Amino acid sequence: MIDYRSDNTGRAAPQILEALVQANQGTALGYGGDDWTAALQRRFSELFETSVRVFPVATGTAANALALATLGPSWGIVYCSEVAHINTSEANATGFFGGGIKLAPIGGEHGKVSADLLAETLAGTSPAQLHRGKPAAVSLTQATDLGAVYRLDEIRAITEVAAHHGLRLHMDGARFANAVARLGCSPAELTWRSGIDIMSFGATKNGGALCDAIIVFSPDLADSLAVQLRRAGQVWSKMRFASAQLIAYVENGLWLEMAGASNKMAARIAAGLREIPAARLLAPVEANEIFLQLPSSAMDALEVDGFQFYRRSKTLARFVCRFDATEVEGDALLTALRSHLGTARASDAAE
Amino acid sequence: MIDYRSDNTGRAAPQILEALVQANQGTALGYGGDDWTAALQRRFSELFETSVRVFPVATGTAANALALATLGPSWGIVYCSEVAHINTSEANATGFFGGGIKLAPIGGEHGKVSADLLAETLAGTSPAQLHRGKPAAVSLTQATDLGAVYRLDEIRAITEVAAHHGLRLHMDGARFANAVARLGCSPAELTWRSGIDIMSFGATKNGGALCDAIIVFSPDLADSLAVQLRRAGQVWSKMRFASAQLIAYVENGLWLEMAGASNKMAARIAAGLREIPAARLLAPVEANEIFLQLPSSAMDALEVDGFQFYRRSKTLARFVCRFDATEVEGDALLTALRSHLGTARASDAAE
Amino acid sequence: MIDYRSDNTGRAAPQILEALVQANQGTALGYGGDDWTAALQRRFSELFETSVRVFPVATGTAANALALATLGPSWGIVYCSEVAHINTSEANATGFFGGGIKLAPIGGEHGKVSADLLAETLAGTSPAQLHRGKPAAVSLTQATDLGAVYRLDEIRAITEVAAHHGLRLHMDGARFANAVARLGCSPAELTWRSGIDIMSFGATKNGGALCDAIIVFSPDLADSLAVQLRRAGQVWSKMRFASAQLIAYVENGLWLEMAGASNKMAARIAAGLREIPAARLLAPVEANEIFLQLPSSAMDALEVDGFQFYRRSKTLARFVCRFDATEVEGDALLTALRSHLGTARASDAAE
Amino acid sequence: MIDYRSDNTGRAAPQILEALVQANQGTALGYGGDDWTAALQRRFSELFETSVRVFPVATGTAANALALATLGPSWGIVYCSEVAHINTSEANATGFFGGGIKLAPIGGEHGKVSADLLAETLAGTSPAQLHRGKPAAVSLTQATDLGAVYRLDEIRAITEVAAHHGLRLHMDGARFANAVARLGCSPAELTWRSGIDIMSFGATKNGGALCDAIIVFSPDLADSLAVQLRRAGQVWSKMRFASAQLIAYVENGLWLEMAGASNKMAARIAAGLREIPAARLLAPVEANEIFLQLPSSAMDALEVDGFQFYRRSKTLARFVCRFDATEVEGDALLTALRSHLGTARASDAAE
């Protein structure tokens, strides 16, 4: 079996678990009053070149929903891509934690929000329209849910529009490491220097184990977030074991090393796909995910071959590369696809 | 420094972290579709002598609030002790996750709910009284928030009253291990055989690291809980790392060994206190917590001596024994108390 | 000034206010325990040819949101038209009262939900997909928010699809009277006999004053609705004054008489529009609303003439006929439109 | 039958219904954009001697819950009397509309909050205690739920304590008219001049029909309240019919005239009770409610005589005087009580 199901089916980086084990010494004040959590604040403030507040949480869903709840009011509207994870895959956690916050999809390519379409939508709103709720925030998924990556100028175009209307900015960075590795920008450039107020900082999908984090760039948001996290049951009493994981995750560039490896594997496969005429990608492969339009028969055949992956529809398959995927696994997928698609044309995969 | 602040300031049992590290092999389906989580279901079903559903969660607050939300409706009333953790220390997580569920305190001794007072309260309610909300559930903290332990007959008296009025039963077992170790009953007797529908199963305070669990005894509750947990961001994608911790926690009786050790240390201190006339306990020491009425001056002196503990009020101190507390530490506390209280009478500590 | 802004800018039927005044005799038990409210149950059960529960509420937003909350769970998905009032104009009341319920738009013509597109969407869902929430209900607006009316077979096609997937059915009948008047079906046929579980029964827009109602056809929904209404502050203590209005509203066919009058006026205008080549309707005029694509200049000119109406966009105007609108007013609008559009072609109004 | 059940079983003042009927002229912009609602703002601003915002709502529960939700955050704590209507009789509407707001009872006499006990409770809180939620507001019921009235100095003592801790003040004025009539203070003195930020202004219990109101004294609260009311389905589209009622309610002192009448009747009965040794009042009769400790047998006998009233417990009866109660009715009650209690001593009524 070769597993392309998700980056969360994979192992954790051994360094992260080793750090967790090393944190098991002596006693430490609970709920984040420990030395590891203090060090985490310093370490991430260095990484982001500004003073940030970092709150470890159990999952990306918690990070997204609670970050967005902080940007509310409860009658707020959060704009996002139609295919954003918050809109499709979190059981409306944002609506729940936000006390009724509504997600409003904005069009765009490859899982991105289009700055122009956002501007058009916002131009049609007015504070006097109580019956419409209040435009409150924009959420960008970086890398996107279709495996593309926002360029710096794309982010800035959106944050400008949002700022003009008094909206705040959230970044869902479940695969932020992949985006940073792809673009080579600094984490600061990709976030607060481009107008992001708060972000969900993913680790789990990129070699982490049991925690992600919320990073607060706009200090006014931190205090209300802290109490909401406590109420949400997202504040571990033995926080040191979470903070130690996150410190290890960024130590010596581990996070970018792992994201670089999974990006590279996806790029290798994408390069191979260019030589298979019948292989049609839904979006450019810029991170570690490949969305490939395939006939059902080809998907069946891949499964017989022992490949694991998700069928997003009858004609769409998703392949995700983990940080520890090997070239052998990548090449095996290409060989199999070549074999099953060799004589087909791209149009055969169309719905 | 000798740390009596809380059982959550302590280390994790090395066996638990070792199990977490051992789980880092191969790929595994996410969100609980892995082998470790399947094994967890089997292992806990054996432990509880019935088929249970086990849902690992990040914290005890999450366990309590989501278990109680499942017992709703959102206009439900949950009866509990005035001093219950859910009522005093979880930022009203139950009200939040329950969409407006209301906690209603019932009197009783030593942090317990009194079956008689519960019966009296319920006798005054009627389904036709829409304006009062709907009595929905009772939550019992075992061991209690004042360090006492419900006896089996006390639990059964309460569950009988509750069942008579159609209420369901939750147990907050943040220190369930301490209660089991104290009473010598089976986990089954203390829970579903005594009418408990769902429980918060604590591990963190007793040598755990990053997870507790909800255990569902009444199968009708499990499906709606599953989706609420997902929405709450309490379902780790790499669930194996949580499930492995919980399996190790109960393996070879580790949990009861640790709880027995912390109980024993608390009992040793309580025994010593009986020889100090001025030392007055707020509740019997039946688990690993000691609530001691002390003059402020004695608390000051203890701190100068290097003891760490919580001041619950100007005249009430709480000392918690961890699983790895040593006799030397316990005897040191007694020596210090003897020295600071030697000539005082109990009445000096009264408020 | 001639007012086409909305049917809620109009007067109430004198009969309705007279009934309210007549109810001001003697004392009566509060919160619906009075004779008028009992009579209301009987009267509406006759009208709908089945035993219904009727709950007067202050507004249509309350009726919609609380009816849909009753069809939850809070992690439910409610399917509706993109332009449904619940989706565009109620400040996400459904998400709020539903504790996080999510509205999901389904395509269709003229403000209708398409049975085929609903079927397609539901085919892609599975109960195991906890992360997607739970398909829970469909809401149909009758008449639609674009002034069209669902035919009986259209409703039945939708309720069949919904029932097949275990979903329940809500009808937003803010303009139900207009739909009944248009189709000539019985209220029973248009609702429970076609699979509707619960409806918002509008009166305000059709000559009512201060109340609409929720009508429950599926008895299992009524008890939880009753307590939710109480909690929502939607149960008047002097309920007789609301119930008396609703009884008068349907007495002697008043409601259908008024709806017939406003429909007729809209039809008269629509007929006149057919003779103006440049007048392009967004949807067929089947109730009392006219959505007309107009150049901005024509809208400006109408306002100068003294007509009041809403601009839905730069090229879309809405005209609503009230029950007491006169033919003189209708003809005046046609004359003005003829004058301002006389030489234009329809294409000039396109955006 | 003589009805002492509640002030909401009674009629409305004819002047109020007459005003409603008079408002039925011409067309008027919806949702409060009409002339009546504008006049209401001016009229109440005069009445309260400051610029206020007035929002008509359907019920007192809506007024209370939405006013308190505005004082949130959702993790806030609202302090009130144990017997406050918001705590006992609104199905936890405050917890619901407040997204989890928690009510915390404070002791005091006769349904009042004690300033001293409030100060003591607040002294034990600290902003760093995230797990306790955030003290947010105090709610005072004027007149109280036991028929007493806060004196001006009592209110000010409480608002001083609250202000010192940054809490905001709500007044539940379901029977505000009775309190004003009793004390002879100006409405301004009893509210914003004594530190009240927002109030529920009751009309229904004192001769109103279908609306109460929220009055905002602190302008920063009004905008978020406006959208929350819209979302709550508490904004009538034909608002003129509500605003006209409230204008008539205060016109020419009607409200105080009616409250004076019901107060006077209660006082007449209370005076008579002083001559019946066995009659024991639970609280001083300062408004229009009488809480009388009675043996069950006496309550049975009163019912046989044709008196209607509420049994609050086996030994406590509540009698409420309506604005249109007559002296004959009052004297009949006294005669009956004298007859049934004539030979008993007060102690017989004790529980």
PDB file of C-alpha atoms in Angstrom, chain A residues 15-119:
ATOM      1  CA  GLN A  15      12.302  15.514  16.895  1.00  0.00           C
ATOM      2  CA  ILE A  16       8.855  16.728  17.938  1.00  0.00           C
ATOM      3  CA  LEU A  17       8.070  13.674  20.033  1.00  0.00           C
ATOM      4  CA  GLU A  18      11.551  13.755  21.520  1.00  0.00           C
ATOM      5  CA  ALA A  19      10.930  17.360  22.633  1.00  0.00           C
ATOM      6  CA  LEU A  20       7.661  16.312  24.217  1.00  0.00           C
ATOM      7  CA  VAL A  21       9.452  13.583  26.168  1.00  0.00           C
ATOM      8  CA  GLN A  22      12.172  16.003  27.240  1.00  0.00           C
ATOM      9  CA  ALA A  23       9.548  18.340  28.682  1.00  0.00           C
ATOM     10  CA  ASN A  24       8.609  15.723  31.264  1.00  0.00           C
ATOM     11  CA  GLN A  25      10.772  17.080  34.052  1.00  0.00           C
ATOM     12  CA  GLY A  26       9.867  18.651  37.358  1.00  0.00           C
ATOM     13  CA  THR A  27       6.663  20.496  38.090  1.00  0.00           C
ATOM     14  CA  ALA A  28       5.321  23.430  36.106  1.00  0.00           C
ATOM     15  CA  LEU A  29       2.421  25.810  36.529  1.00  0.00           C
ATOM     16  CA  GLY A  30      -0.673  24.714  34.601  1.00  0.00           C
ATOM     17  CA  TYR A  31      -2.654  26.239  31.723  1.00  0.00           C
ATOM     18  CA  GLY A  32       0.308  27.862  30.023  1.00  0.00           C
ATOM     19  CA  GLY A  33       2.017  29.376  33.047  1.00  0.00           C
ATOM     20  CA  ASP A  34       5.086  27.212  32.382  1.00  0.00           C
ATOM     21  CA  ASP A  35       8.565  27.954  30.980  1.00  0.00           C
ATOM     22  CA  TRP A  36       8.008  26.088  27.713  1.00  0.00           C
ATOM     23  CA  THR A  37       4.986  28.214  26.849  1.00  0.00           C
ATOM     24  CA  ALA A  38       6.909  31.368  27.723  1.00  0.00           C
ATOM     25  CA  ALA A  39       9.733  30.216  25.442  1.00  0.00           C
ATOM     26  CA  LEU A  40       7.195  29.509  22.709  1.00  0.00           C
ATOM     27  CA  GLN A  41       6.068  33.124  22.785  1.00  0.00           C
ATOM     28  CA  ARG A  42       9.643  34.335  22.394  1.00  0.00           C
ATOM     29  CA  ARG A  43      10.545  31.822  19.725  1.00  0.00           C
ATOM     30  CA  PHE A  44       7.541  32.632  17.521  1.00  0.00           C
ATOM     31  CA  SER A  45       7.981  36.353  18.073  1.00  0.00           C
ATOM     32  CA  GLU A  46      11.486  35.966  16.641  1.00  0.00           C
ATOM     33  CA  LEU A  47      10.223  33.830  13.788  1.00  0.00           C
ATOM     34  CA  PHE A  48       7.566  36.385  12.850  1.00  0.00           C
ATOM     35  CA  GLU A  49       9.812  39.391  13.576  1.00  0.00           C
ATOM     36  CA  THR A  50       7.205  40.993  15.838  1.00  0.00           C
ATOM     37  CA  SER A  51       5.704  40.411  19.225  1.00  0.00           C
ATOM     38  CA  VAL A  52       3.025  37.731  18.774  1.00  0.00           C
ATOM     39  CA  ARG A  53       0.805  35.771  21.136  1.00  0.00           C
ATOM     40  CA  VAL A  54       0.786  32.040  20.448  1.00  0.00           C
ATOM     41  CA  PHE A  55      -1.980  29.776  21.719  1.00  0.00           C
ATOM     42  CA  PRO A  56      -1.499  26.038  21.162  1.00  0.00           C
ATOM     43  CA  VAL A  57      -4.750  24.231  20.342  1.00  0.00           C
ATOM     44  CA  ALA A  58      -5.653  20.636  19.639  1.00  0.00           C
ATOM     45  CA  THR A  59      -6.758  20.921  16.028  1.00  0.00           C
ATOM     46  CA  GLY A  60      -6.982  23.138  12.991  1.00  0.00           C
ATOM     47  CA  THR A  61     -10.752  23.261  13.296  1.00  0.00           C
ATOM     48  CA  ALA A  62     -10.398  24.732  16.766  1.00  0.00           C
ATOM     49  CA  ALA A  63      -7.785  27.194  15.519  1.00  0.00           C
ATOM     50  CA  ASN A  64      -9.975  28.399  12.662  1.00  0.00           C
ATOM     51  CA  ALA A  65     -13.275  28.595  14.485  1.00  0.00           C
ATOM     52  CA  LEU A  66     -11.944  30.319  17.573  1.00  0.00           C
ATOM     53  CA  ALA A  67      -9.793  32.744  15.622  1.00  0.00           C
ATOM     54  CA  LEU A  68     -12.829  33.703  13.554  1.00  0.00           C
ATOM     55  CA  ALA A  69     -15.101  33.905  16.601  1.00  0.00           C
ATOM     56  CA  THR A  70     -12.664  36.486  17.940  1.00  0.00           C
ATOM     57  CA  LEU A  71     -13.172  38.557  14.786  1.00  0.00           C
ATOM     58  CA  GLY A  72     -16.970  38.475  15.199  1.00  0.00           C
ATOM     59  CA  PRO A  73     -19.605  39.923  16.319  1.00  0.00           C
ATOM     60  CA  SER A  74     -21.938  36.955  16.329  1.00  0.00           C
ATOM     61  CA  TRP A  75     -23.962  38.637  13.573  1.00  0.00           C
ATOM     62  CA  GLY A  76     -20.827  39.000  11.484  1.00  0.00           C
ATOM     63  CA  ILE A  77     -20.185  37.695   7.990  1.00  0.00           C
ATOM     64  CA  VAL A  78     -16.883  36.002   7.198  1.00  0.00           C
ATOM     65  CA  TYR A  79     -15.947  35.882   3.525  1.00  0.00           C
ATOM     66  CA  CYS A  80     -13.978  32.905   2.260  1.00  0.00           C
ATOM     67  CA  SER A  81     -13.502  30.672  -0.742  1.00  0.00           C
ATOM     68  CA  GLU A  82     -16.351  28.332  -1.595  1.00  0.00           C
ATOM     69  CA  VAL A  83     -13.958  25.384  -1.135  1.00  0.00           C
ATOM     70  CA  ALA A  84     -12.374  26.662   2.073  1.00  0.00           C
ATOM     71  CA  HIS A  85     -12.022  24.005   4.746  1.00  0.00           C
ATOM     72  CA  ILE A  86     -13.998  26.206   7.146  1.00  0.00           C
ATOM     73  CA  ASN A  87     -16.880  26.179   4.663  1.00  0.00           C
ATOM     74  CA  THR A  88     -16.827  22.519   3.641  1.00  0.00           C
ATOM     75  CA  SER A  89     -15.231  20.393   6.317  1.00  0.00           C
ATOM     76  CA  GLU A  90     -15.591  21.690   9.847  1.00  0.00           C
ATOM     77  CA  ALA A  91     -19.247  20.952  10.586  1.00  0.00           C
ATOM     78  CA  ASN A  92     -19.839  24.725  10.692  1.00  0.00           C
ATOM     79  CA  ALA A  93     -17.564  25.153  13.696  1.00  0.00           C
ATOM     80  CA  THR A  94     -17.200  28.835  12.808  1.00  0.00           C
ATOM     81  CA  GLY A  95     -20.959  29.336  12.936  1.00  0.00           C
ATOM     82  CA  PHE A  96     -21.055  27.525  16.257  1.00  0.00           C
ATOM     83  CA  PHE A  97     -18.129  29.156  18.059  1.00  0.00           C
ATOM     84  CA  GLY A  98     -19.085  32.479  16.527  1.00  0.00           C
ATOM     85  CA  GLY A  99     -22.596  32.292  17.969  1.00  0.00           C
ATOM     86  CA  GLY A 100     -24.180  32.479  14.542  1.00  0.00           C
ATOM     87  CA  ILE A 101     -21.404  33.935  12.371  1.00  0.00           C
ATOM     88  CA  LYS A 102     -22.175  33.292   8.724  1.00  0.00           C
ATOM     89  CA  LEU A 103     -19.723  32.193   6.075  1.00  0.00           C
ATOM     90  CA  ALA A 104     -20.216  33.814   2.684  1.00  0.00           C
ATOM     91  CA  PRO A 105     -18.349  32.322  -0.266  1.00  0.00           C
ATOM     92  CA  ILE A 106     -16.499  34.606  -2.672  1.00  0.00           C
ATOM     93  CA  GLY A 107     -15.479  33.321  -6.094  1.00  0.00           C
ATOM     94  CA  GLY A 108     -11.926  32.945  -7.313  1.00  0.00           C
ATOM     95  CA  GLU A 109      -9.550  30.521  -8.972  1.00  0.00           C
ATOM     96  CA  HIS A 110      -7.942  27.449  -7.500  1.00  0.00           C
ATOM     97  CA  GLY A 111      -9.426  27.870  -4.057  1.00  0.00           C
ATOM     98  CA  LYS A 112      -8.468  31.523  -3.757  1.00  0.00           C
ATOM     99  CA  VAL A 113     -10.672  34.486  -2.891  1.00  0.00           C
ATOM    100  CA  SER A 114     -10.676  36.980  -5.745  1.00  0.00           C
ATOM    101  CA  ALA A 115      -9.917  40.506  -4.585  1.00  0.00           C
ATOM    102  CA  ASP A 116     -12.118  41.904  -7.344  1.00  0.00           C
ATOM    103  CA  LEU A 117     -15.106  39.775  -6.462  1.00  0.00           C
ATOM    104  CA  LEU A 118     -14.642  40.580  -2.794  1.00  0.00           C
ATOM    105  CA  ALA A 119     -14.613  44.290  -3.617  1.00  0.00           C
TER     106      ALA A 119
END
